[in-house]
PDB file of C-alpha atoms and ligand atoms in Angstrom:
ATOM      1  CA  UNK X   1      15.420  24.947  -9.495  1.00 58.00           C
ATOM      2  CA  UNK X   2      12.242  23.589  -7.838  1.00 66.00           C
ATOM      3  CA  UNK X   3      12.876  20.115  -6.527  1.00 89.00           C
ATOM      4  CA  UNK X   4       9.340  18.897  -5.789  1.00 93.00           C
ATOM      5  CA  UNK X   5       6.220  18.537  -7.828  1.00 94.00           C
ATOM      6  CA  UNK X   6       2.815  17.062  -7.115  1.00 93.00           C
ATOM      7  CA  UNK X   7       0.921  15.916 -10.144  1.00 94.00           C
ATOM      8  CA  UNK X   8      -2.483  14.291 -10.580  1.00 94.00           C
ATOM      9  CA  UNK X   9      -2.794  11.465 -13.100  1.00 96.00           C
ATOM     10  CA  UNK X  10      -6.388  11.020 -14.325  1.00 96.00           C
ATOM     11  CA  UNK X  11      -8.101   7.800 -15.394  1.00 97.00           C
ATOM     12  CA  UNK X  12      -9.504   7.485 -18.916  1.00 98.00           C
ATOM     13  CA  UNK X  13     -12.482   5.779 -20.475  1.00 98.00           C
ATOM     14  CA  UNK X  14     -12.835   4.815 -24.128  1.00 98.00           C
ATOM     15  CA  UNK X  15     -16.075   6.315 -25.414  1.00 98.00           C
ATOM     16  CA  UNK X  16     -15.360   4.424 -28.640  1.00 98.00           C
ATOM     17  CA  UNK X  17     -12.885   1.562 -29.061  1.00 98.00           C
ATOM     18  CA  UNK X  18     -12.660  -0.188 -32.400  1.00 98.00           C
ATOM     19  CA  UNK X  19      -9.893  -2.749 -32.825  1.00 98.00           C
ATOM     20  CA  UNK X  20      -9.048  -2.945 -36.524  1.00 97.00           C
ATOM     21  CA  UNK X  21      -6.455  -5.005 -38.408  1.00 95.00           C
ATOM     22  CA  UNK X  22      -3.479  -6.786 -36.852  1.00 94.00           C
ATOM     23  CA  UNK X  23      -0.205  -5.144 -37.879  1.00 95.00           C
ATOM     24  CA  UNK X  24       3.070  -6.769 -38.823  1.00 96.00           C
ATOM     25  CA  UNK X  25       4.542  -5.719 -35.427  1.00 95.00           C
ATOM     26  CA  UNK X  26       1.869  -7.798 -33.641  1.00 94.00           C
ATOM     27  CA  UNK X  27      -0.112  -4.792 -32.420  1.00 96.00           C
ATOM     28  CA  UNK X  28      -3.529  -3.789 -33.784  1.00 97.00           C
ATOM     29  CA  UNK X  29      -4.571  -0.587 -35.458  1.00 97.00           C
ATOM     30  CA  UNK X  30      -7.147   1.160 -33.299  1.00 98.00           C
ATOM     31  CA  UNK X  31      -9.787   3.825 -33.663  1.00 98.00           C
ATOM     32  CA  UNK X  32     -10.669   5.233 -30.280  1.00 98.00           C
ATOM     33  CA  UNK X  33     -12.210   8.286 -28.694  1.00 98.00           C
ATOM     34  CA  UNK X  34     -10.606   8.609 -25.295  1.00 98.00           C
ATOM     35  CA  UNK X  35     -11.721  10.800 -22.447  1.00 98.00           C
ATOM     36  CA  UNK X  36     -10.210  11.532 -19.047  1.00 97.00           C
ATOM     37  CA  UNK X  37     -12.348  11.441 -15.916  1.00 97.00           C
ATOM     38  CA  UNK X  38     -11.717  13.065 -12.556  1.00 95.00           C
ATOM     39  CA  UNK X  39     -10.543   9.937 -10.771  1.00 96.00           C
ATOM     40  CA  UNK X  40      -6.863  10.534 -10.184  1.00 95.00           C
ATOM     41  CA  UNK X  41      -3.723   8.926  -8.869  1.00 96.00           C
ATOM     42  CA  UNK X  42      -1.404  11.372  -7.154  1.00 96.00           C
ATOM     43  CA  UNK X  43       2.339  11.485  -7.733  1.00 96.00           C
ATOM     44  CA  UNK X  44       4.868  13.333  -5.598  1.00 96.00           C
ATOM     45  CA  UNK X  45       8.231  13.628  -7.285  1.00 96.00           C
ATOM     46  CA  UNK X  46      11.331  14.855  -5.472  1.00 96.00           C
ATOM     47  CA  UNK X  47      14.643  15.427  -7.243  1.00 95.00           C
ATOM     48  CA  UNK X  48      17.947  15.044  -5.414  1.00 93.00           C
ATOM     49  CA  UNK X  49      20.666  16.576  -7.503  1.00 89.00           C
ATOM     50  CA  UNK X  50      23.433  15.050  -5.344  1.00 90.00           C
ATOM     51  CA  UNK X  51      22.184  11.447  -5.709  1.00 92.00           C
ATOM     52  CA  UNK X  52      21.305   8.869  -8.374  1.00 93.00           C
ATOM     53  CA  UNK X  53      18.698   6.111  -8.703  1.00 93.00           C
ATOM     54  CA  UNK X  54      14.912   6.025  -8.744  1.00 95.00           C
ATOM     55  CA  UNK X  55      13.154   5.184  -5.482  1.00 96.00           C
ATOM     56  CA  UNK X  56       9.405   4.467  -5.581  1.00 97.00           C
ATOM     57  CA  UNK X  57       6.908   4.224  -2.765  1.00 96.00           C
ATOM     58  CA  UNK X  58       3.273   3.261  -3.299  1.00 96.00           C
ATOM     59  CA  UNK X  59       0.365   3.067  -0.866  1.00 96.00           C
ATOM     60  CA  UNK X  60      -0.917  -0.051  -2.697  1.00 94.00           C
ATOM     61  CA  UNK X  61       1.316  -2.921  -1.522  1.00 93.00           C
ATOM     62  CA  UNK X  62       0.258  -5.154  -4.442  1.00 91.00           C
ATOM     63  CA  UNK X  63       2.034  -2.944  -6.997  1.00 93.00           C
ATOM     64  CA  UNK X  64       5.716  -3.582  -7.750  1.00 93.00           C
ATOM     65  CA  UNK X  65       7.956  -0.615  -6.949  1.00 93.00           C
ATOM     66  CA  UNK X  66      10.987  -1.913  -8.843  1.00 93.00           C
ATOM     67  CA  UNK X  67      11.917  -1.619 -12.528  1.00 91.00           C
ATOM     68  CA  UNK X  68       8.665  -3.376 -13.546  1.00 93.00           C
ATOM     69  CA  UNK X  69       6.659  -0.334 -12.469  1.00 96.00           C
ATOM     70  CA  UNK X  70       5.763   1.896 -15.422  1.00 97.00           C
ATOM     71  CA  UNK X  71       6.600   5.018 -13.384  1.00 98.00           C
ATOM     72  CA  UNK X  72      10.141   3.770 -12.756  1.00 97.00           C
ATOM     73  CA  UNK X  73      10.473   2.905 -16.441  1.00 97.00           C
ATOM     74  CA  UNK X  74       9.167   6.346 -17.467  1.00 98.00           C
ATOM     75  CA  UNK X  75      11.627   8.050 -15.111  1.00 98.00           C
ATOM     76  CA  UNK X  76      14.469   5.935 -16.520  1.00 97.00           C
ATOM     77  CA  UNK X  77      13.561   6.816 -20.112  1.00 97.00           C
ATOM     78  CA  UNK X  78      13.389  10.553 -19.282  1.00 98.00           C
ATOM     79  CA  UNK X  79      16.764  10.604 -17.495  1.00 97.00           C
ATOM     80  CA  UNK X  80      18.399   8.654 -20.305  1.00 97.00           C
ATOM     81  CA  UNK X  81      16.953  10.926 -22.953  1.00 97.00           C
ATOM     82  CA  UNK X  82      17.888  14.079 -21.021  1.00 97.00           C
ATOM     83  CA  UNK X  83      21.352  12.630 -20.298  1.00 97.00           C
ATOM     84  CA  UNK X  84      20.963  13.495 -16.620  1.00 95.00           C
ATOM     85  CA  UNK X  85      22.044  11.603 -13.519  1.00 93.00           C
ATOM     86  CA  UNK X  86      19.956  12.693 -10.538  1.00 95.00           C
ATOM     87  CA  UNK X  87      18.175  10.872  -7.746  1.00 96.00           C
ATOM     88  CA  UNK X  88      14.365  10.653  -7.819  1.00 97.00           C
ATOM     89  CA  UNK X  89      12.042   9.862  -4.921  1.00 97.00           C
ATOM     90  CA  UNK X  90       8.540   9.227  -6.213  1.00 97.00           C
ATOM     91  CA  UNK X  91       5.571   8.621  -3.923  1.00 97.00           C
ATOM     92  CA  UNK X  92       2.315   7.382  -5.455  1.00 97.00           C
ATOM     93  CA  UNK X  93      -1.166   7.520  -4.004  1.00 97.00           C
ATOM     94  CA  UNK X  94      -3.117   4.990  -6.057  1.00 97.00           C
ATOM     95  CA  UNK X  95      -6.840   5.538  -6.556  1.00 97.00           C
ATOM     96  CA  UNK X  96      -7.397   4.136 -10.078  1.00 97.00           C
ATOM     97  CA  UNK X  97      -8.047   0.362 -10.084  1.00 97.00           C
ATOM     98  CA  UNK X  98      -5.245  -1.657 -11.714  1.00 96.00           C
ATOM     99  CA  UNK X  99      -5.685  -3.670 -14.970  1.00 95.00           C
ATOM    100  CA  UNK X 100      -9.164  -2.222 -15.149  1.00 98.00           C
ATOM    101  CA  UNK X 101      -9.260  -0.593 -18.600  1.00 98.00           C
ATOM    102  CA  UNK X 102      -8.907   2.860 -17.033  1.00 98.00           C
ATOM    103  CA  UNK X 103      -5.341   3.565 -18.164  1.00 98.00           C
ATOM    104  CA  UNK X 104      -4.036   4.107 -14.628  1.00 97.00           C
ATOM    105  CA  UNK X 105      -0.507   2.814 -15.254  1.00 97.00           C
ATOM    106  CA  UNK X 106      -0.256   4.714 -18.547  1.00 97.00           C
ATOM    107  CA  UNK X 107      -1.486   7.931 -16.940  1.00 97.00           C
ATOM    108  CA  UNK X 108       1.052   7.528 -14.107  1.00 97.00           C
ATOM    109  CA  UNK X 109       3.804   7.102 -16.704  1.00 97.00           C
ATOM    110  CA  UNK X 110       2.645  10.198 -18.611  1.00 97.00           C
ATOM    111  CA  UNK X 111       2.437  12.168 -15.341  1.00 96.00           C
ATOM    112  CA  UNK X 112       6.005  11.152 -14.521  1.00 97.00           C
ATOM    113  CA  UNK X 113       7.180  12.513 -17.867  1.00 97.00           C
ATOM    114  CA  UNK X 114       5.221  15.775 -17.438  1.00 95.00           C
ATOM    115  CA  UNK X 115       6.454  16.176 -13.862  1.00 95.00           C
ATOM    116  CA  UNK X 116      10.093  15.600 -14.783  1.00 96.00           C
ATOM    117  CA  UNK X 117       9.828  17.846 -17.841  1.00 95.00           C
ATOM    118  CA  UNK X 118       8.795  20.586 -15.449  1.00 93.00           C
ATOM    119  CA  UNK X 119      11.158  19.801 -12.570  1.00 93.00           C
ATOM    120  CA  UNK X 120      14.237  19.328 -14.733  1.00 94.00           C
ATOM    121  CA  UNK X 121      13.285  22.254 -17.021  1.00 93.00           C
ATOM    122  CA  UNK X 122      13.591  20.063 -20.116  1.00 96.00           C
ATOM    123  CA  UNK X 123      11.299  22.193 -22.300  1.00 95.00           C
ATOM    124  CA  UNK X 124       9.739  19.259 -24.141  1.00 96.00           C
ATOM    125  CA  UNK X 125       6.464  19.845 -26.037  1.00 95.00           C
ATOM    126  CA  UNK X 126       3.392  17.595 -25.659  1.00 94.00           C
ATOM    127  CA  UNK X 127       4.311  15.879 -28.943  1.00 96.00           C
ATOM    128  CA  UNK X 128       7.869  15.233 -27.806  1.00 97.00           C
ATOM    129  CA  UNK X 129       6.636  13.810 -24.502  1.00 97.00           C
ATOM    130  CA  UNK X 130       4.093  11.632 -26.342  1.00 97.00           C
ATOM    131  CA  UNK X 131       6.850  10.318 -28.586  1.00 97.00           C
ATOM    132  CA  UNK X 132       8.946   9.435 -25.548  1.00 97.00           C
ATOM    133  CA  UNK X 133       5.898   7.916 -23.800  1.00 97.00           C
ATOM    134  CA  UNK X 134       4.791   5.639 -26.618  1.00 97.00           C
ATOM    135  CA  UNK X 135       7.539   3.089 -25.914  1.00 96.00           C
ATOM    136  CA  UNK X 136       6.035   2.584 -22.446  1.00 97.00           C
ATOM    137  CA  UNK X 137       2.538   1.637 -23.591  1.00 97.00           C
ATOM    138  CA  UNK X 138      -0.033   2.240 -26.312  1.00 97.00           C
ATOM    139  CA  UNK X 139      -2.304   4.364 -24.074  1.00 98.00           C
ATOM    140  CA  UNK X 140       0.457   6.711 -22.850  1.00 98.00           C
ATOM    141  CA  UNK X 141       0.523   9.277 -25.743  1.00 97.00           C
ATOM    142  CA  UNK X 142      -3.179  10.101 -25.284  1.00 97.00           C
ATOM    143  CA  UNK X 143      -2.633  11.627 -21.837  1.00 96.00           C
ATOM    144  CA  UNK X 144      -0.525  14.471 -23.237  1.00 96.00           C
ATOM    145  CA  UNK X 145      -3.526  15.585 -25.309  1.00 95.00           C
ATOM    146  CA  UNK X 146      -6.265  15.023 -22.712  1.00 94.00           C
ATOM    147  CA  UNK X 147      -9.040  15.570 -21.752  1.00 95.00           C
ATOM    148  CA  UNK X 148     -10.517  14.258 -25.041  1.00 96.00           C
ATOM    149  CA  UNK X 149      -8.750  12.900 -28.094  1.00 97.00           C
ATOM    150  CA  UNK X 150      -9.251  10.709 -31.125  1.00 98.00           C
ATOM    151  CA  UNK X 151      -6.585   7.990 -31.047  1.00 98.00           C
ATOM    152  CA  UNK X 152      -5.517   5.858 -34.016  1.00 98.00           C
ATOM    153  CA  UNK X 153      -2.801   3.469 -35.237  1.00 98.00           C
ATOM    154  CA  UNK X 154      -1.210   1.617 -32.282  1.00 98.00           C
ATOM    155  CA  UNK X 155      -2.131   4.553 -30.010  1.00 98.00           C
ATOM    156  CA  UNK X 156       0.466   7.087 -31.104  1.00 97.00           C
ATOM    157  CA  UNK X 157      -1.654   8.996 -33.632  1.00 97.00           C
ATOM    158  CA  UNK X 158      -3.494  11.362 -31.286  1.00 97.00           C
ATOM    159  CA  UNK X 159      -5.649  14.359 -32.203  1.00 96.00           C
ATOM    160  CA  UNK X 160      -7.254  16.422 -29.445  1.00 95.00           C
ATOM    161  CA  UNK X 161     -10.999  16.945 -29.759  1.00 96.00           C
ATOM    162  CA  UNK X 162     -13.242  19.398 -27.926  1.00 96.00           C
ATOM    163  CA  UNK X 163     -16.176  17.537 -26.388  1.00 97.00           C
ATOM    164  CA  UNK X 164     -18.952  20.007 -25.689  1.00 96.00           C
ATOM    165  CA  UNK X 165     -21.202  19.510 -22.661  1.00 96.00           C
ATOM    166  CA  UNK X 166     -20.963  18.107 -19.144  1.00 96.00           C
ATOM    167  CA  UNK X 167     -21.421  14.504 -18.082  1.00 98.00           C
ATOM    168  CA  UNK X 168     -20.809  12.384 -14.996  1.00 98.00           C
ATOM    169  CA  UNK X 169     -19.374   8.923 -15.365  1.00 98.00           C
ATOM    170  CA  UNK X 170     -20.254   6.039 -13.056  1.00 98.00           C
ATOM    171  CA  UNK X 171     -17.382   3.555 -13.086  1.00 98.00           C
ATOM    172  CA  UNK X 172     -18.202  -0.018 -12.030  1.00 98.00           C
ATOM    173  CA  UNK X 173     -15.455  -2.545 -11.446  1.00 98.00           C
ATOM    174  CA  UNK X 174     -16.205  -6.174 -10.506  1.00 97.00           C
ATOM    175  CA  UNK X 175     -13.055  -6.541  -8.392  1.00 96.00           C
ATOM    176  CA  UNK X 176     -10.938  -8.643 -10.742  1.00 96.00           C
ATOM    177  CA  UNK X 177      -8.414  -7.493 -13.349  1.00 96.00           C
ATOM    178  CA  UNK X 178      -8.380  -8.292 -17.082  1.00 97.00           C
ATOM    179  CA  UNK X 179      -4.947  -8.505 -18.690  1.00 97.00           C
ATOM    180  CA  UNK X 180      -4.856  -6.523 -21.940  1.00 97.00           C
ATOM    181  CA  UNK X 181      -2.858  -9.097 -23.885  1.00 96.00           C
ATOM    182  CA  UNK X 182      -5.265 -11.875 -22.867  1.00 97.00           C
ATOM    183  CA  UNK X 183      -8.234  -9.723 -23.959  1.00 98.00           C
ATOM    184  CA  UNK X 184      -6.638  -9.229 -27.392  1.00 97.00           C
ATOM    185  CA  UNK X 185      -6.188 -13.033 -27.645  1.00 96.00           C
ATOM    186  CA  UNK X 186      -9.878 -13.524 -26.806  1.00 97.00           C
ATOM    187  CA  UNK X 187     -10.764 -10.966 -29.468  1.00 97.00           C
ATOM    188  CA  UNK X 188      -8.826 -12.872 -32.123  1.00 94.00           C
ATOM    189  CA  UNK X 189     -10.348 -16.174 -30.967  1.00 94.00           C
ATOM    190  CA  UNK X 190     -13.955 -14.964 -30.910  1.00 94.00           C
ATOM    191  CA  UNK X 191     -14.421 -12.765 -33.926  1.00 93.00           C
ATOM    192  CA  UNK X 192     -14.892 -13.662 -37.539  1.00 89.00           C
ATOM    193  CA  UNK X 193     -12.941 -11.013 -39.381  1.00 88.00           C
ATOM    194  CA  UNK X 194     -13.101  -7.318 -38.801  1.00 89.00           C
ATOM    195  CA  UNK X 195     -16.068  -5.038 -39.408  1.00 92.00           C
ATOM    196  CA  UNK X 196     -15.423  -1.676 -41.020  1.00 94.00           C
ATOM    197  CA  UNK X 197     -15.823   1.579 -39.084  1.00 96.00           C
ATOM    198  CA  UNK X 198     -19.437   2.731 -38.962  1.00 96.00           C
ATOM    199  CA  UNK X 199     -20.230   5.777 -41.073  1.00 96.00           C
ATOM    200  CA  UNK X 200     -20.930   7.773 -37.932  1.00 97.00           C
ATOM    201  CA  UNK X 201     -17.510   7.025 -36.428  1.00 97.00           C
ATOM    202  CA  UNK X 202     -15.682   7.549 -39.738  1.00 96.00           C
ATOM    203  CA  UNK X 203     -17.357  10.976 -39.969  1.00 96.00           C
ATOM    204  CA  UNK X 204     -15.857  11.948 -36.589  1.00 96.00           C
ATOM    205  CA  UNK X 205     -12.306  11.619 -37.918  1.00 90.00           C
ATOM    206  CA  UNK X 206     -11.938  15.153 -39.188  1.00 88.00           C
ATOM    207  CA  UNK X 207     -13.979  16.971 -36.534  1.00 95.00           C
ATOM    208  CA  UNK X 208     -12.143  19.149 -34.012  1.00 95.00           C
ATOM    209  CA  UNK X 209     -15.323  19.557 -31.928  1.00 97.00           C
ATOM    210  CA  UNK X 210     -18.192  17.187 -31.073  1.00 97.00           C
ATOM    211  CA  UNK X 211     -21.097  17.141 -28.629  1.00 97.00           C
ATOM    212  CA  UNK X 212     -22.087  14.418 -26.171  1.00 98.00           C
ATOM    213  CA  UNK X 213     -25.369  14.103 -28.085  1.00 98.00           C
ATOM    214  CA  UNK X 214     -23.395  13.170 -31.222  1.00 97.00           C
ATOM    215  CA  UNK X 215     -21.151  10.694 -29.372  1.00 98.00           C
ATOM    216  CA  UNK X 216     -23.707   8.837 -27.233  1.00 98.00           C
ATOM    217  CA  UNK X 217     -25.307   6.844 -30.118  1.00 98.00           C
ATOM    218  CA  UNK X 218     -21.866   5.979 -31.534  1.00 98.00           C
ATOM    219  CA  UNK X 219     -20.412   4.434 -28.377  1.00 98.00           C
ATOM    220  CA  UNK X 220     -19.086   0.892 -28.921  1.00 98.00           C
ATOM    221  CA  UNK X 221     -16.191  -1.294 -27.809  1.00 98.00           C
ATOM    222  CA  UNK X 222     -15.040  -4.432 -29.670  1.00 98.00           C
ATOM    223  CA  UNK X 223     -13.885  -6.065 -26.424  1.00 98.00           C
ATOM    224  CA  UNK X 224     -17.462  -6.354 -25.132  1.00 98.00           C
ATOM    225  CA  UNK X 225     -18.340  -9.223 -27.464  1.00 97.00           C
ATOM    226  CA  UNK X 226     -14.901 -10.805 -26.962  1.00 97.00           C
ATOM    227  CA  UNK X 227     -15.242 -10.945 -23.161  1.00 97.00           C
ATOM    228  CA  UNK X 228     -18.974 -11.764 -23.001  1.00 96.00           C
ATOM    229  CA  UNK X 229     -18.555 -15.589 -23.145  1.00 95.00           C
ATOM    230  CA  UNK X 230     -16.130 -15.689 -20.194  1.00 96.00           C
ATOM    231  CA  UNK X 231     -17.226 -12.691 -18.079  1.00 97.00           C
ATOM    232  CA  UNK X 232     -21.017 -12.618 -17.738  1.00 97.00           C
ATOM    233  CA  UNK X 233     -20.816 -10.100 -14.920  1.00 98.00           C
ATOM    234  CA  UNK X 234     -19.726  -7.354 -17.344  1.00 98.00           C
ATOM    235  CA  UNK X 235     -23.061  -7.570 -19.161  1.00 98.00           C
ATOM    236  CA  UNK X 236     -24.855  -7.546 -15.800  1.00 98.00           C
ATOM    237  CA  UNK X 237     -23.001  -4.358 -14.793  1.00 98.00           C
ATOM    238  CA  UNK X 238     -23.901  -2.736 -18.104  1.00 98.00           C
ATOM    239  CA  UNK X 239     -27.581  -3.687 -17.767  1.00 98.00           C
ATOM    240  CA  UNK X 240     -27.528  -2.354 -14.198  1.00 98.00           C
ATOM    241  CA  UNK X 241     -26.304   1.038 -15.399  1.00 98.00           C
ATOM    242  CA  UNK X 242     -28.750   1.246 -18.324  1.00 98.00           C
ATOM    243  CA  UNK X 243     -31.754   0.194 -16.231  1.00 98.00           C
ATOM    244  CA  UNK X 244     -30.886   2.955 -13.751  1.00 98.00           C
ATOM    245  CA  UNK X 245     -30.966   5.686 -16.388  1.00 98.00           C
ATOM    246  CA  UNK X 246     -27.495   5.803 -17.965  1.00 98.00           C
ATOM    247  CA  UNK X 247     -27.638   7.500 -21.377  1.00 98.00           C
ATOM    248  CA  UNK X 248     -25.095   4.889 -22.528  1.00 98.00           C
ATOM    249  CA  UNK X 249     -22.997   2.214 -20.820  1.00 98.00           C
ATOM    250  CA  UNK X 250     -19.877   0.530 -22.155  1.00 98.00           C
ATOM    251  CA  UNK X 251     -16.838  -1.528 -21.280  1.00 98.00           C
ATOM    252  CA  UNK X 252     -13.744   0.663 -20.961  1.00 98.00           C
ATOM    253  CA  UNK X 253     -10.581  -0.451 -22.757  1.00 98.00           C
ATOM    254  CA  UNK X 254     -10.104  -4.198 -22.482  1.00 98.00           C
ATOM    255  CA  UNK X 255     -11.987  -4.243 -19.151  1.00 95.00           C
ATOM    256  CA  UNK X 256     -12.756  -5.003 -16.420  1.00 97.00           C
ATOM    257  CA  UNK X 257     -14.455  -1.630 -15.760  1.00 98.00           C
ATOM    258  CA  UNK X 258     -17.846  -0.799 -17.251  1.00 98.00           C
ATOM    259  CA  UNK X 259     -18.977   2.820 -17.164  1.00 99.00           C
ATOM    260  CA  UNK X 260     -22.282   4.626 -17.506  1.00 98.00           C
ATOM    261  CA  UNK X 261     -22.818   8.191 -18.739  1.00 98.00           C
ATOM    262  CA  UNK X 262     -25.189  10.419 -16.736  1.00 98.00           C
ATOM    263  CA  UNK X 263     -26.374  13.960 -17.414  1.00 98.00           C
ATOM    264  CA  UNK X 264     -26.613  14.959 -13.725  1.00 98.00           C
ATOM    265  CA  UNK X 265     -24.286  14.464 -10.797  1.00 98.00           C
ATOM    266  CA  UNK X 266     -27.142  13.692  -8.370  1.00 98.00           C
ATOM    267  CA  UNK X 267     -28.436  10.779 -10.448  1.00 98.00           C
ATOM    268  CA  UNK X 268     -24.897   9.434 -10.907  1.00 98.00           C
ATOM    269  CA  UNK X 269     -24.333   9.504  -7.130  1.00 98.00           C
ATOM    270  CA  UNK X 270     -27.658   7.772  -6.475  1.00 98.00           C
ATOM    271  CA  UNK X 271     -26.796   5.008  -8.955  1.00 98.00           C
ATOM    272  CA  UNK X 272     -23.317   4.628  -7.444  1.00 98.00           C
ATOM    273  CA  UNK X 273     -24.770   4.184  -3.951  1.00 97.00           C
ATOM    274  CA  UNK X 274     -27.405   1.689  -5.138  1.00 97.00           C
ATOM    275  CA  UNK X 275     -25.006  -0.466  -7.126  1.00 97.00           C
ATOM    276  CA  UNK X 276     -22.458  -0.502  -4.316  1.00 97.00           C
ATOM    277  CA  UNK X 277     -25.073  -1.527  -1.786  1.00 96.00           C
ATOM    278  CA  UNK X 278     -26.751  -4.177  -3.912  1.00 95.00           C
ATOM    279  CA  UNK X 279     -23.722  -5.860  -5.477  1.00 95.00           C
ATOM    280  CA  UNK X 280     -20.648  -4.977  -3.439  1.00 91.00           C
ATOM    281  CA  UNK X 281     -18.827  -3.872  -6.595  1.00 97.00           C
ATOM    282  CA  UNK X 282     -16.269  -1.043  -6.574  1.00 98.00           C
ATOM    283  CA  UNK X 283     -18.271   1.927  -7.893  1.00 98.00           C
ATOM    284  CA  UNK X 284     -17.138   5.520  -8.282  1.00 98.00           C
ATOM    285  CA  UNK X 285     -18.497   8.747  -9.799  1.00 98.00           C
ATOM    286  CA  UNK X 286     -16.139  11.033 -11.713  1.00 97.00           C
ATOM    287  CA  UNK X 287     -16.839  14.041 -13.868  1.00 96.00           C
ATOM    288  CA  UNK X 288     -15.847  13.634 -17.509  1.00 96.00           C
ATOM    289  CA  UNK X 289     -13.429  15.977 -19.131  1.00 84.00           C
ATOM    290  CA  UNK X 290     -12.470  18.032 -16.148  1.00 62.00           C
ATOM    291  CA  UNK X 291      -9.138  16.377 -15.664  1.00 59.00           C
ATOM    292  CA  UNK X 292      -5.899  16.344 -17.598  1.00 61.00           C
ATOM    293  CA  UNK X 293      -2.219  16.230 -16.752  1.00 69.00           C
ATOM    294  CA  UNK X 294      -1.880  19.967 -17.008  1.00 55.00           C
ATOM    295  CA  UNK X 295      -2.027  22.392 -15.385  1.00 39.00           C
ATOM    296  CA  UNK X 296      -0.068  20.741 -12.666  1.00 46.00           C
ATOM    297  CA  UNK X 297       0.666  22.139  -9.298  1.00 47.00           C
ATOM    298  CA  UNK X 298       4.110  22.793  -7.927  1.00 46.00           C
ATOM    299  CA  UNK X 299       4.335  22.551  -4.193  1.00 41.00           C
ATOM    300  CA  UNK X 300       6.865  24.500  -2.178  1.00 37.00           C
ATOM    301  CA  UNK X 301      10.171  22.909  -1.369  1.00 33.00           C
ATOM    302  CA  UNK X 302      10.172  20.774   1.805  1.00 32.00           C
ATOM    303  CA  UNK X 303       6.384  20.674   2.070  1.00 31.00           C
ATOM    304  CA  UNK X 304       6.361  17.023   1.057  1.00 30.00           C
ATOM    305  CA  UNK X 305       7.528  14.153   3.128  1.00 29.00           C
ATOM    306  CA  UNK X 306       9.172  11.874   0.644  1.00 28.00           C
ATOM    307  CA  UNK X 307      11.040   8.785   1.752  1.00 25.00           C
TER     308      UNK X 307
HETATM  309  O1  C5P S 401       1.087  -1.240 -25.448  1.00 64.53           O
HETATM  310  P1  C5P S 401       0.550  -2.045 -24.320  1.00 64.53           P
HETATM  311  O2  C5P S 401       1.646  -2.521 -23.393  1.00 64.53           O
HETATM  312  O3  C5P S 401      -0.555  -1.390 -23.588  1.00 64.53           O
HETATM  313  O4  C5P S 401      -0.081  -3.348 -24.992  1.00 64.53           O
HETATM  314  C1  C5P S 401      -0.377  -4.525 -24.274  1.00 64.53           C
HETATM  315  C2  C5P S 401      -0.751  -5.606 -25.272  1.00 64.53           C
HETATM  316  O5  C5P S 401      -1.980  -5.280 -25.912  1.00 64.53           O
HETATM  317  C3  C5P S 401       0.241  -5.768 -26.397  1.00 64.53           C
HETATM  318  O6  C5P S 401       1.240  -6.693 -26.060  1.00 64.53           O
HETATM  319  C4  C5P S 401      -0.627  -6.296 -27.527  1.00 64.53           C
HETATM  320  O7  C5P S 401      -0.835  -7.664 -27.377  1.00 64.53           O
HETATM  321  C5  C5P S 401      -1.957  -5.624 -27.279  1.00 64.53           C
HETATM  322  N1  C5P S 401      -2.164  -4.408 -28.108  1.00 64.53           N
HETATM  323  C6  C5P S 401      -2.425  -4.521 -29.460  1.00 64.53           C
HETATM  324  N2  C5P S 401      -2.631  -3.400 -30.212  1.00 64.53           N
HETATM  325  C7  C5P S 401      -2.594  -2.171 -29.649  1.00 64.53           C
HETATM  326  C8  C5P S 401      -2.348  -2.034 -28.265  1.00 64.53           C
HETATM  327  C9  C5P S 401      -2.141  -3.169 -27.529  1.00 64.53           C
HETATM  328  O8  C5P S 401      -2.478  -5.625 -30.004  1.00 64.53           O
HETATM  329  N3  C5P S 401      -2.802  -1.094 -30.409  1.00 64.53           N
END
């Protein structure tokens, strides 16, 4: 049995995020079109069959490495479900900003499940892994169906979609986090009832394939209006992207990242450099759609230094 795996966990953006009615379990029903981008955390997982316990190491000292970490929780859920007692050393290289609307923690959790499924030869399908992952967070199931998927209900109703065409995404983060639960509270406090899905978005529901040209005019996120009164900088970031030629610009998830869509890599890189220089924001360019949890790469035994 292989005992090491290296797996890349991509960030996501929400090309569409509609927050619909509040459910009896306290969560909201969603309608989202989610898309991975090639900005990735890196996980190295090492299994020790003669040990027990999960040991995490992360290059970002601000992240907890105990049971609060979603990777540790994902590993615990997998081992419990598989009824296995083995030791796991997991090393994380963090590149996706935290609490930024980019799904970094959820993607790490999904990557942990995919990595362990492979390493421990569990034979779980994407749907089984998504079912296991949904207890860890609403964004987790999506990553098993990346790069593009239509996501509904609390986040567990996921249908993969083929998005035709190439685009580069400029991600702009102001340097502060937004807590998801707080953003949902702001949404409830600021909006007067719920608007129905637009006809254009409703028409996407049954389509297995869409083009960027179809999606660009439909892009919207309900959290933009909810955060506007308290976070003026988000609107400034969006205007900055649009004035520099983005085909569309939008808040991702519940923030704090705003992203712009560009047809060419060169223009995306130019905009990244300008916005970094002028504002000091964290800005990154990542290709859309080129990244998903699989295929993943197995590295030879002993080639990793874990622990
Ligand atoms: O599932 P996750 O841990 O990402 O959710 C964080 C918070 O976001 C939840 O506690 C809930 O307040 C809110 N949420 C929601 N409806 C969803 C997803 C999240 O209300 N579909």
